[in-house]
Amino acid sequence: MRITYLILLLALLAWKGWHAWRRGRNTFRRDRETYASLWEYQLGNGVSQREVQRPFLLRALKRGLLPMVKQWRLWAVVAAVGLLIWVID
């Protein structure tokens, strides 16, 4: 039973992680296309590549991970079931 729960938990995390990664990647790409002139302007004025990427990456991370964090009920249920399985066995 523990191994089955562990496999289900890993599958759930992988599925949620894949969707978060995809949402973040798409946001980063869309912002790069939308604000391409801003990107080039900042690079032309001597800003480093890392400093130019930072706001785009932060927005992509927020957009990708925030919905997963907001689903706290799902994670609470998963944790409660896990605790019950560990206590019962």
CSV table of C-alpha atoms in Angstrom, one decimal:
chain,number,residue,atom,x,y,z
A,1,MET,CA,0.0,0.0,0.0
A,2,ARG,CA,2.8,2.4,0.8
A,3,ILE,CA,4.5,1.8,-2.5
A,4,THR,CA,1.2,2.4,-4.4
A,5,TYR,CA,0.7,5.6,-2.5
A,6,LEU,CA,4.2,6.7,-3.2
A,7,ILE,CA,3.8,6.0,-6.9
A,8,LEU,CA,0.5,7.9,-7.0
A,9,LEU,CA,2.1,10.8,-5.2
A,10,LEU,CA,5.1,11.0,-7.5
A,11,ALA,CA,2.8,10.8,-10.5
A,12,LEU,CA,0.7,13.7,-9.1
A,13,LEU,CA,3.8,15.8,-8.5
A,14,ALA,CA,5.2,15.1,-11.9
A,15,TRP,CA,1.8,16.0,-13.6
A,16,LYS,CA,1.5,19.2,-11.6
A,17,GLY,CA,5.1,20.1,-12.2
A,18,TRP,CA,4.9,19.5,-15.9
A,19,HIS,CA,1.9,21.8,-16.2
A,20,ALA,CA,3.6,24.5,-14.0
A,21,TRP,CA,6.7,24.3,-16.2
A,22,ARG,CA,4.7,24.5,-19.4
A,23,ARG,CA,2.7,27.5,-18.1
A,24,GLY,CA,5.9,29.3,-17.0
A,25,ARG,CA,7.7,28.5,-20.3
A,26,ASN,CA,4.9,29.8,-22.4
A,27,THR,CA,4.7,33.0,-20.3
A,28,PHE,CA,8.4,33.6,-20.7
A,29,ARG,CA,8.2,33.1,-24.4
A,30,ARG,CA,5.2,35.3,-24.8
A,31,ASP,CA,6.7,38.1,-22.7
A,32,ARG,CA,10.0,37.9,-24.7
A,33,GLU,CA,8.0,38.3,-27.9
A,34,THR,CA,5.8,41.0,-26.6
A,35,TYR,CA,8.7,43.0,-25.0
A,36,ALA,CA,11.4,42.2,-27.5
A,37,SER,CA,12.2,45.9,-28.0
A,38,LEU,CA,12.6,46.5,-24.2
A,39,TRP,CA,14.9,43.5,-24.1
A,40,GLU,CA,17.1,44.9,-26.9
A,41,TYR,CA,16.9,48.4,-25.5
A,42,GLN,CA,18.2,47.2,-22.1
A,43,LEU,CA,21.0,45.1,-23.6
A,44,GLY,CA,22.0,48.1,-25.8
A,45,ASN,CA,22.3,50.3,-22.8
A,46,GLY,CA,24.8,48.0,-21.0
A,47,VAL,CA,22.5,45.9,-18.8
A,48,SER,CA,23.8,42.4,-18.3
A,49,GLN,CA,21.9,39.4,-19.7
A,50,ARG,CA,21.1,38.2,-16.2
A,51,GLU,CA,19.6,41.5,-15.2
A,52,VAL,CA,17.5,41.6,-18.4
A,53,GLN,CA,16.1,38.1,-17.8
A,54,ARG,CA,15.3,38.6,-14.1
A,55,PRO,CA,11.8,40.3,-14.5
A,56,PHE,CA,10.8,37.9,-17.2
A,57,LEU,CA,11.8,34.8,-15.2
A,58,LEU,CA,10.1,36.1,-12.0
A,59,ARG,CA,6.9,36.6,-13.9
A,60,ALA,CA,7.1,33.2,-15.4
A,61,LEU,CA,7.8,31.6,-12.0
A,62,LYS,CA,4.9,33.4,-10.4
A,63,ARG,CA,2.6,32.5,-13.3
A,64,GLY,CA,3.7,28.8,-13.3
A,65,LEU,CA,3.9,28.1,-9.6
A,66,LEU,CA,1.2,30.3,-8.0
A,67,PRO,CA,-1.8,28.2,-9.2
A,68,MET,CA,-0.1,25.1,-7.7
A,69,VAL,CA,0.4,26.8,-4.4
A,70,LYS,CA,-3.2,28.0,-4.4
A,71,GLN,CA,-4.4,24.4,-4.6
A,72,TRP,CA,-3.6,23.9,-0.9
A,73,ARG,CA,-6.7,21.8,-0.3
A,74,LEU,CA,-5.4,19.2,-2.8
A,75,TRP,CA,-2.0,19.0,-1.1
A,76,ALA,CA,-3.7,18.9,2.4
A,77,VAL,CA,-5.8,15.9,1.3
A,78,VAL,CA,-2.7,14.2,-0.2
A,79,ALA,CA,-0.8,14.7,3.0
A,80,ALA,CA,-3.6,13.5,5.3
A,81,VAL,CA,-4.0,10.3,3.2
A,82,GLY,CA,-0.3,9.8,3.4
A,83,LEU,CA,-0.3,10.2,7.2
A,84,LEU,CA,-3.2,7.8,7.6
A,85,ILE,CA,-1.4,5.2,5.4
A,86,TRP,CA,1.8,5.5,7.4
A,87,VAL,CA,0.0,5.3,10.7
A,88,ILE,CA,-2.2,2.4,9.8
A,89,ASP,CA,0.5,0.2,8.3
